[in-house]
XYZ file of C-alpha atoms in Angstrom:
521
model
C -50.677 104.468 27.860
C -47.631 106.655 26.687
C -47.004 105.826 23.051
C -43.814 104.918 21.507
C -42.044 105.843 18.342
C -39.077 105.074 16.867
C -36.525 107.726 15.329
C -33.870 108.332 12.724
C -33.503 111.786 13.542
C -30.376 113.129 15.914
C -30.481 113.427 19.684
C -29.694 117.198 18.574
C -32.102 117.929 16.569
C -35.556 116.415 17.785
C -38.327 118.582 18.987
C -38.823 117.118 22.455
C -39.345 118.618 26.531
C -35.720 116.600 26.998
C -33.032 114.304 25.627
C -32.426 111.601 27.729
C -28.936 110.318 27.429
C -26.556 107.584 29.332
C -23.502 108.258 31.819
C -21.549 105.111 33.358
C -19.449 105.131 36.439
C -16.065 105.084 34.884
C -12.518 104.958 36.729
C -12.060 108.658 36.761
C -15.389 110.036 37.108
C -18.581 109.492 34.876
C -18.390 108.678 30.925
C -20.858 109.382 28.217
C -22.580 106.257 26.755
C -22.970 105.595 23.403
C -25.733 107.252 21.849
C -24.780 110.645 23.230
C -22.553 111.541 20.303
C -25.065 114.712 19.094
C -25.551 115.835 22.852
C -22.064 116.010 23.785
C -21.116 117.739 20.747
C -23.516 120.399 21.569
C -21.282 120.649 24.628
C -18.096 120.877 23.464
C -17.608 117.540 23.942
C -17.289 118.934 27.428
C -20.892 117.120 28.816
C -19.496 114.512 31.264
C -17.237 117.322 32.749
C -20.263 119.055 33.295
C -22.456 116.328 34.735
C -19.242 115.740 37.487
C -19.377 119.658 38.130
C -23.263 118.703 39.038
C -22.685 115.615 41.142
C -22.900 112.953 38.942
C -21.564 110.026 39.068
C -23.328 107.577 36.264
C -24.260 105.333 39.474
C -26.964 102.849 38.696
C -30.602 104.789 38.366
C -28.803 108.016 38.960
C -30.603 111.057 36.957
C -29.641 114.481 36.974
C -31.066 117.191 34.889
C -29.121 120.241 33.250
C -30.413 122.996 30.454
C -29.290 122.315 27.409
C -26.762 123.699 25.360
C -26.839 125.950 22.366
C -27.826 123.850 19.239
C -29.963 121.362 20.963
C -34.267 121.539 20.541
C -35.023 119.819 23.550
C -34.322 122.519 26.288
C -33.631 119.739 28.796
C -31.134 117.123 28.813
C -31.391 114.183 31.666
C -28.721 112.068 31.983
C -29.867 108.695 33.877
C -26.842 106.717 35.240
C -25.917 103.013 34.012
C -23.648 102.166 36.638
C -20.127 100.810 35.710
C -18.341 101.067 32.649
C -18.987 97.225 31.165
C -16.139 95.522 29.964
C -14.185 96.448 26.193
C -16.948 95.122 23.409
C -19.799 93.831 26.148
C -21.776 96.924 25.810
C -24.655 97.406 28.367
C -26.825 94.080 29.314
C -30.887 94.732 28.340
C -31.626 94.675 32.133
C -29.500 97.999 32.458
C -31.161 99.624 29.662
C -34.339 98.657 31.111
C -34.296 100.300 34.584
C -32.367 103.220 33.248
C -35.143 104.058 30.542
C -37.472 103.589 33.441
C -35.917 106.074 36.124
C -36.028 108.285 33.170
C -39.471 108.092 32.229
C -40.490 108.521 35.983
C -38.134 111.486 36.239
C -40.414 113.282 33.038
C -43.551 112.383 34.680
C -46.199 115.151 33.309
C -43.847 115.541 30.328
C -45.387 115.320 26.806
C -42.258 113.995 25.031
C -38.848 112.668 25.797
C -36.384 111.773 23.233
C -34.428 108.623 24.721
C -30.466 108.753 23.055
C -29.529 105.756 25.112
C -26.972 103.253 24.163
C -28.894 101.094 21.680
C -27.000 98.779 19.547
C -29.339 96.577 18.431
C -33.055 95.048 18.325
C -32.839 93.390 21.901
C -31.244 97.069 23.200
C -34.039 98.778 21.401
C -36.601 96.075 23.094
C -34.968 96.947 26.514
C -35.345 100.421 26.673
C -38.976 100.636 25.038
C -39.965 97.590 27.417
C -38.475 100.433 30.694
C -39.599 103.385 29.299
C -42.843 101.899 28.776
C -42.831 100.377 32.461
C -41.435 103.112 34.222
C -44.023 105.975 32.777
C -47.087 103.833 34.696
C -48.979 106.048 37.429
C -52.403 104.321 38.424
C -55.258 106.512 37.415
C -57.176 107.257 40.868
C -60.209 108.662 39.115
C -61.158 104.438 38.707
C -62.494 105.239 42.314
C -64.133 107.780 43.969
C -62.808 107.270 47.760
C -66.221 106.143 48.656
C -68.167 109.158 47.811
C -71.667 108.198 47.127
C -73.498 111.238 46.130
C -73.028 112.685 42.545
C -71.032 116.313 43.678
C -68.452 114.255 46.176
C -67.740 112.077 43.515
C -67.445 114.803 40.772
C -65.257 116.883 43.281
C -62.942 113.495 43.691
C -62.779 112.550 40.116
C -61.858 116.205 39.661
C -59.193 115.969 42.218
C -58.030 112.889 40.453
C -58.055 114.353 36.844
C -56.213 117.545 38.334
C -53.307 115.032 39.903
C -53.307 113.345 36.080
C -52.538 116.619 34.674
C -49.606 117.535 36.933
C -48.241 113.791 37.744
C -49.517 111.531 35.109
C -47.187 109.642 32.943
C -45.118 110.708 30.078
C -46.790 111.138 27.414
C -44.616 110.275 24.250
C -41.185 108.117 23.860
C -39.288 108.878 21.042
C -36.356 106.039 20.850
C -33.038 107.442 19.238
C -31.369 105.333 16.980
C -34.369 103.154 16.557
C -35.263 101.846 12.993
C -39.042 102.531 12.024
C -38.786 100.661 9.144
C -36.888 97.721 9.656
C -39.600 94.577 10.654
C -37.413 93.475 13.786
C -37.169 96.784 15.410
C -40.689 97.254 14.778
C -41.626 94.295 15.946
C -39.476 94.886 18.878
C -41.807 97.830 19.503
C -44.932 96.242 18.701
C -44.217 93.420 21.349
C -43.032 95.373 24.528
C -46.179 97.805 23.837
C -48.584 95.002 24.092
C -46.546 93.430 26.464
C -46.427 96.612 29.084
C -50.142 97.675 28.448
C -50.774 93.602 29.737
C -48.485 94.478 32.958
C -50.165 97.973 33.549
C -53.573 96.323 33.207
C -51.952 93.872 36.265
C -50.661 96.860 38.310
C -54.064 98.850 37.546
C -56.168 95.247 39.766
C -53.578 94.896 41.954
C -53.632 99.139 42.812
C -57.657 98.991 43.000
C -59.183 99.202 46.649
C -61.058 95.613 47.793
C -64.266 97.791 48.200
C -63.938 98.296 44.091
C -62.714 95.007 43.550
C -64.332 91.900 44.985
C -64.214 87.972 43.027
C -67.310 88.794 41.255
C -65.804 92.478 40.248
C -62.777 90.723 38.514
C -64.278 87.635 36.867
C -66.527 90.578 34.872
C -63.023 91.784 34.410
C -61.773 88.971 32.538
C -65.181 88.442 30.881
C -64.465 91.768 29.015
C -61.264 91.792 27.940
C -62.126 87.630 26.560
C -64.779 89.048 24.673
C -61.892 91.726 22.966
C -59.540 89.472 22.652
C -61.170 86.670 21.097
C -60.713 84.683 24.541
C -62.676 82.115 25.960
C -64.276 82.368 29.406
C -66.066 80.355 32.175
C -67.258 81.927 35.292
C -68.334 79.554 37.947
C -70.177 81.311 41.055
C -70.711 79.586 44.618
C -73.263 77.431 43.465
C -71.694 75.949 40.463
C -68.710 76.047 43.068
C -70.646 74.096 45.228
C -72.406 71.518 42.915
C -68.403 70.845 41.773
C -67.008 70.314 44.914
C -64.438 72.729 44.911
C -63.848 73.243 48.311
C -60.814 74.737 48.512
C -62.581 78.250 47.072
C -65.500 78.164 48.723
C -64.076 77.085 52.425
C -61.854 80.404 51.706
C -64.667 82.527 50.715
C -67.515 81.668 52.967
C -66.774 83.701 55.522
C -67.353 86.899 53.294
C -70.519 88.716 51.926
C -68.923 88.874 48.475
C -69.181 85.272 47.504
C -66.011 83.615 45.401
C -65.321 82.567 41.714
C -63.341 80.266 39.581
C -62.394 81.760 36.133
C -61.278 79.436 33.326
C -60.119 82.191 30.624
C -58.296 80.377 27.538
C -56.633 81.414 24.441
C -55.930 78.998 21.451
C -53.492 79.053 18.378
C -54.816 76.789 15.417
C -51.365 75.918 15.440
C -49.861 75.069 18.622
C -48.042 71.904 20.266
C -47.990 72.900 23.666
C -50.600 73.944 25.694
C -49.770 75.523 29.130
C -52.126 75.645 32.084
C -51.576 79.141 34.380
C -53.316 79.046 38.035
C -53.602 82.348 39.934
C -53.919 82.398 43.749
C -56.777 85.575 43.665
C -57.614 86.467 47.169
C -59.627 90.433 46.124
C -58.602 90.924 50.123
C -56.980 88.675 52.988
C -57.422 89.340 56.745
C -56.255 86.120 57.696
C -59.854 84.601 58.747
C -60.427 83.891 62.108
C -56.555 83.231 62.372
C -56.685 87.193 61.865
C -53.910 88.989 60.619
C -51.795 91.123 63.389
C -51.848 94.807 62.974
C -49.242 96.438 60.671
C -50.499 93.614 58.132
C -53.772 94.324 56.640
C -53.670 97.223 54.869
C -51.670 96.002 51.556
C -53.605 92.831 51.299
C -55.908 93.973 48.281
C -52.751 92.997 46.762
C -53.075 89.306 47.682
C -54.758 88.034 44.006
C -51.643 89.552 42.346
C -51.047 85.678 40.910
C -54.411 86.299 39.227
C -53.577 89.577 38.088
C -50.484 88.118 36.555
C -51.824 85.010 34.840
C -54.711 87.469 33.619
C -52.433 89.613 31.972
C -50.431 87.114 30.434
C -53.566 85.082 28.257
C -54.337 88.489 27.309
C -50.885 89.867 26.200
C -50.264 86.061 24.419
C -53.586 86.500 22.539
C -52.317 90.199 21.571
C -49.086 88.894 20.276
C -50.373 85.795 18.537
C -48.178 83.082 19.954
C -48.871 79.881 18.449
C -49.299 77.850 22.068
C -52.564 77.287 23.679
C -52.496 78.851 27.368
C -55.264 78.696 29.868
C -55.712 80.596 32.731
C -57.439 79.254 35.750
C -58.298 82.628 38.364
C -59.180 81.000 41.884
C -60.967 84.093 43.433
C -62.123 84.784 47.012
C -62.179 87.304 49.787
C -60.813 85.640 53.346
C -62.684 87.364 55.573
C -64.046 86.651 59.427
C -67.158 85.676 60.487
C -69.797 83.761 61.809
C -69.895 81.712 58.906
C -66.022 81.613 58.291
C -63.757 78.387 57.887
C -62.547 77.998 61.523
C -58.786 76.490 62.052
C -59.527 72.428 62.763
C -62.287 72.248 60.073
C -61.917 70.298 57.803
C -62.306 70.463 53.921
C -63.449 68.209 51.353
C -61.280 69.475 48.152
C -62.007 69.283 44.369
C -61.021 65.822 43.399
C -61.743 64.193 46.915
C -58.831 65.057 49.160
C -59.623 66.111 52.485
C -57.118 69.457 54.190
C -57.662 69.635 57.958
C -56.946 73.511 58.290
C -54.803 74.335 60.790
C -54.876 78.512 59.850
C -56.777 80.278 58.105
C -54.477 82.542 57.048
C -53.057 79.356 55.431
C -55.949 80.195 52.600
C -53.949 81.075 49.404
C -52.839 76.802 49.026
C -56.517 75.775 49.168
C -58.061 77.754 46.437
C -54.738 77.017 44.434
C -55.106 73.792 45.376
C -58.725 73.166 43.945
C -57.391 74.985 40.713
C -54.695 73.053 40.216
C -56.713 70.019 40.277
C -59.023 71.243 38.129
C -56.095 72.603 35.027
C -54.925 68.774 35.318
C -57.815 67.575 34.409
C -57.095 68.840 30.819
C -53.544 67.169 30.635
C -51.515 70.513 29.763
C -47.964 69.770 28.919
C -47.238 72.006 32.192
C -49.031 73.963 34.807
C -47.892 76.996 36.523
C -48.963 78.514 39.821
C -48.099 82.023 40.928
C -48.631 83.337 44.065
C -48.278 85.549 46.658
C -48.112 82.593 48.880
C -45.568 83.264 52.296
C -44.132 85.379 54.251
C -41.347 82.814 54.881
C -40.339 83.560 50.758
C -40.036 87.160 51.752
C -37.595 86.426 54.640
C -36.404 84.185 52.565
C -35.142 85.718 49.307
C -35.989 89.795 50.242
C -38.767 92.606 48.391
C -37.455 91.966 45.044
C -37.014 87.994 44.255
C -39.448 85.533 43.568
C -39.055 81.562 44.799
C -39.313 79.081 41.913
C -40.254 75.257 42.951
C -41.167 72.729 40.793
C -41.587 68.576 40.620
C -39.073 68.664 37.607
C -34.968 69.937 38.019
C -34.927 71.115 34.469
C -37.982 72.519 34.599
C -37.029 74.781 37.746
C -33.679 75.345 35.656
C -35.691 76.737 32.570
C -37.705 78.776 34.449
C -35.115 80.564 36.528
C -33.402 81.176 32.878
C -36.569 82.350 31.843
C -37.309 84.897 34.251
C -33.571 86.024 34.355
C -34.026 86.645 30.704
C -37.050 88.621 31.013
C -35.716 90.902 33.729
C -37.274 89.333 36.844
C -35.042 88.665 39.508
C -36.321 84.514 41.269
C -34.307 81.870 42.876
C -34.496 78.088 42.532
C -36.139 76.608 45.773
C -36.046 72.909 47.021
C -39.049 70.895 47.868
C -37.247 68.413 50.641
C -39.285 65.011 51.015
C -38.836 65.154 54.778
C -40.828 68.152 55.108
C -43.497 66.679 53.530
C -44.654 64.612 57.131
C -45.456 67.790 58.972
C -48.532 67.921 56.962
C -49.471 65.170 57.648
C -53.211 65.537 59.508
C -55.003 62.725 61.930
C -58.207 64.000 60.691
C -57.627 64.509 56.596
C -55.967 63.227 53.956
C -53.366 66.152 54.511
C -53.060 69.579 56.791
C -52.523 73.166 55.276
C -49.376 74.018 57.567
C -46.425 72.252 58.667
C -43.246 72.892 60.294
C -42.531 76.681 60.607
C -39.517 76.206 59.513
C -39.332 76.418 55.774
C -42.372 77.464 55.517
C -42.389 78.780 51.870
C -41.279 74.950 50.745
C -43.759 73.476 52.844
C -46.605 75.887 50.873
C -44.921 74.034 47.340
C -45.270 70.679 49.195
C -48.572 70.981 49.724
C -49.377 71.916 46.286
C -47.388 69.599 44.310
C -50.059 66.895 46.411
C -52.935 68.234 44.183
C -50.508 67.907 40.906
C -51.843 65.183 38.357
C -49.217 62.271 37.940
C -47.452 63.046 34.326
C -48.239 66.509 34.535
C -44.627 69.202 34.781
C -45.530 71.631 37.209
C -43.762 74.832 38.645
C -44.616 77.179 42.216
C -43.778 81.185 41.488
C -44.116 82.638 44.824
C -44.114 85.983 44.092
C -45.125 87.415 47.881
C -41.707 89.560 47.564
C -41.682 91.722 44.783
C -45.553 91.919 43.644
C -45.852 94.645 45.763
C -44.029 97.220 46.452
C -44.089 99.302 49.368
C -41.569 101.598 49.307
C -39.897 104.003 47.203
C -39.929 103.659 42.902
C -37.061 102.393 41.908
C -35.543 101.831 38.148
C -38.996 101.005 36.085
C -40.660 99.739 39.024
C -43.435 102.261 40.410
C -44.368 102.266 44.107
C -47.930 99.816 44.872
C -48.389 96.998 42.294
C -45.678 95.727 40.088
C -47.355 93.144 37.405
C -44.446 90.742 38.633
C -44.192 87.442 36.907
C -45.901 88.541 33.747
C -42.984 89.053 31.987
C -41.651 85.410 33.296
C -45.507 83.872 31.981
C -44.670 85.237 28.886
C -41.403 84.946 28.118
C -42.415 80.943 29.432
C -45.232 81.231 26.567
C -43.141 82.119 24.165
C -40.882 79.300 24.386
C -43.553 76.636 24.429
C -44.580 78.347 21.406
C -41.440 77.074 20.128
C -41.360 74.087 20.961
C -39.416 74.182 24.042
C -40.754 74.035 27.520
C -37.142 72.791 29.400
């Protein structure tokens, strides 16, 4: 991953391939941010005259690049925009700093070093812009897979390929923060955390970017088997027939329809001194066609990134083990590949869940709630002071709330309200969603205890519904459905690359670190 170093020395006068510096949107054209001081100077004080001459504006992700002037080392200077001029004293919020820092890093793709002379006041601006830098310089390494090629010269003329589109697109290679303090503890620190923290998210955008054919249940519960062993983590793998001789059939209902049978991973990391302990569920469907209630066309061809809930809770135990929070957390990975067949859960069958509930399923398509379900179930069992689901659970949230924001729903109002704070804080755009009783009689089923769909209407809340049923009594739980922004399919925007995003990870850990001190909302 691109390292990261912080620097006393000027803007001016580090060695670097360019000096990335701030512009806002000001009244009368675009203003040089703080942090700039040595750059500008080099210009006769003349640089945001310059960057207007060019077209800039200081709009919000904005970059232009310019040669630099006399007196500079970098021979580049790019100037990323911050959007407007904030308020007399408010200086720029860490969001900003974050998806500024990140267009910049994409912008020096294939770039060994870029000196970042952006508006950093103090340890949380520092955080910010390592945290988007960091994010923002993440290309998934294609030479993981070979396309398919089978014999030995196909796949060295692919990896080949790959290593060739590394060298000319792969990420930056060196961040050098301006203004940063390399020996004060916070600031490192600061450093330390968003490192671990980002190599956690890449490590969800690299599962979430690898092709079903290279990633199946089995592939990613050996996944989390080796990174437990180099973390320190515990792990529990159980295959169909432990799956079976549990009852969990939820996961397996999902999964029998496909010749890559499905897993349950219980991966857990424990602090010697922690008060809390928080259970993490991951819906983990390696690829969905909908089952015999098949997918339309136009829909298929993202869906390896349907276990991006696993992904997420994956990353999160990991990261929390690499930072040493003192909470215990325990991720649960339901895994399973929803495919049709002659063996395949067919809509009006009905399953007999972990725990004894019975789920007449009415689509098949409907699949993510059942393995959650099951898992959710089982995490109570160990009476964690709160459980969290993530998923990439409806459509409905995606109509709902757009690409970018994720649906929060919980059994507890201050709960929901913590975690909405929570994921604002981290830089993850949700909304808090209502779980209305009256919606809870359209899944009602004459043939089980409860169906897996429900009114169309509201369909997002009547997924949350349906899980809070399989929710222990005493037991806080909260519903991230994450179906918006966990992948994205368009352009790269700020720090967020095109494919996988690692969404919620941030949230999970930012959540972890509060329980860690004592306070869970």
């Amino acid at each position: 991953m691109t390292a990261l170093t912080l620097s006393t020395s000027s803007a001016a006068a580090l060695r670097a391939d360019a000096v990335v510096v701030g512009v806002a949107k000001g009244a009368k054209g675009p203003v040089v941010a703080a942090g700039a001081e040595a750059v500008d100077k080099a210009f006769g004080g003349k640089l945001a005259d310059v960057l207007e001459t060019l077209g800039a504006t200081g709009a919000d992700g904005e970059v232009t690049k310019l040669p630099a002037a006399s007196g500079l080392k970098a021979p580049v200077v790019l100037a990323v925009g911050l959007g407007d001029v904030p308020a007399k004293d408010d200086g720029y919020d860490a969001e900003t700093l974050r998806r500024a820092a990140g267009a910049a890093s994409r912008a020096l793709s294939g770039s060994k070093k870029g000196a970042f002379a952006l508006p950093i006041e103090d340890v949380a601006g520092a955080a910010a812009v390592a945290e988007g830098a960091l994010l923002g310089a993440y290309t998934y390494d294609k030479s993981n897979g070979n396309g398919g090629a089978k014999d030995g010269k196909s796949a060295k003329s692919a990896k080949n390929a790959a290593n060739a589109d590394k060298k000319n697109n792969g990420p930056l290679a060196e961040v050098a923060l301006v203004g940063g303090k390399p020996r004060d503890k916070a600031y490192k620190a600061a450093v330390e955390r968003a490192t671990a923290l980002v190599e956690e998210i890449n490590r969800a955008r690299d599962l979430i970017n690898t092709p079903s054919n290279l990633l199946n249940p089995a592939d990613f519960a050996a996944e989390a088997v080796a990174a437990a062993k180099e973390h320190g983590l515990k792990t529990e793998v159980l295959d169909e027939k432990a799956l079976k001789k549990g009852g969990y059939g939820g996961i397996l209902g999902v999964g029998q329809g496909s010749d890559a049978p499905p897993r349950l991973v219980r991966i857990a990391y424990t602090h010697p001194k922690a008060e809390k302990t928080l259970a993490l569920v991951g819906k983990g469907i390696t690829y969905d066609s909908g089952g015999i209630s098949l997918k339309p066309a136009g829909h298929n061809e993202t869906m390896k990134c349907d276990m991006s809930g696993a992904a997420a809770v994956f990353a999160t135990v990991v990261a929390a083990a690499r930072l040493g929070l003192r909470v215990n957390l325990t991720g649960w990975l339901a895994l399973a590949e929803n495919m049709p067949s002659g063996s395949a859960t067919r809509p009006g069958d009905v399953l007999s869940m972990y725990g004894g509930k019975t789920v007449e399923v009415l689509n098949t398509d409907a699949e993510g709630r059942l393995v959650l379900a099951d898992a959710i179930t089982r995490a109570g069992e160990e009476k964690p002071d709160a459980i969290v689901d993530v998923a990439t659970l409806t459509g409905a949230m995606v109509l709902a709330l757009g690409n970018r924001t994720f649906g929060i729903m919980t059994n507890d109002e201050a709960f929901r309200t913590s975690l909405h704070e929570i994921a604002e804080e981290a830089g993850e755009p949700s909304w808090p969603m209502p779980l209305p009783t009256h919606l809870r009689k359209g899944i009602d089923s004459p043939v089980a205890d409860l169906a897996n769909m429900g009114e169309r209407m509201g369909g997002g809340l009547v997924a949350g519904i349906f899980l809070k049923e399989f929710v222990a009594d005493g037991i806080t739980w909260g519903h991230l459905d994450i179906a918006g922004p966990a992948f994205n399919e368009s352009g790269p925007f700020g720090y967020t690359p095109k494919g996988g995003t690692g969404s919620a990870v941030r949230t999970l850990v930012r959540l972890a670190e509060r329980a860690a001190d004592g306070d869970l909302g």
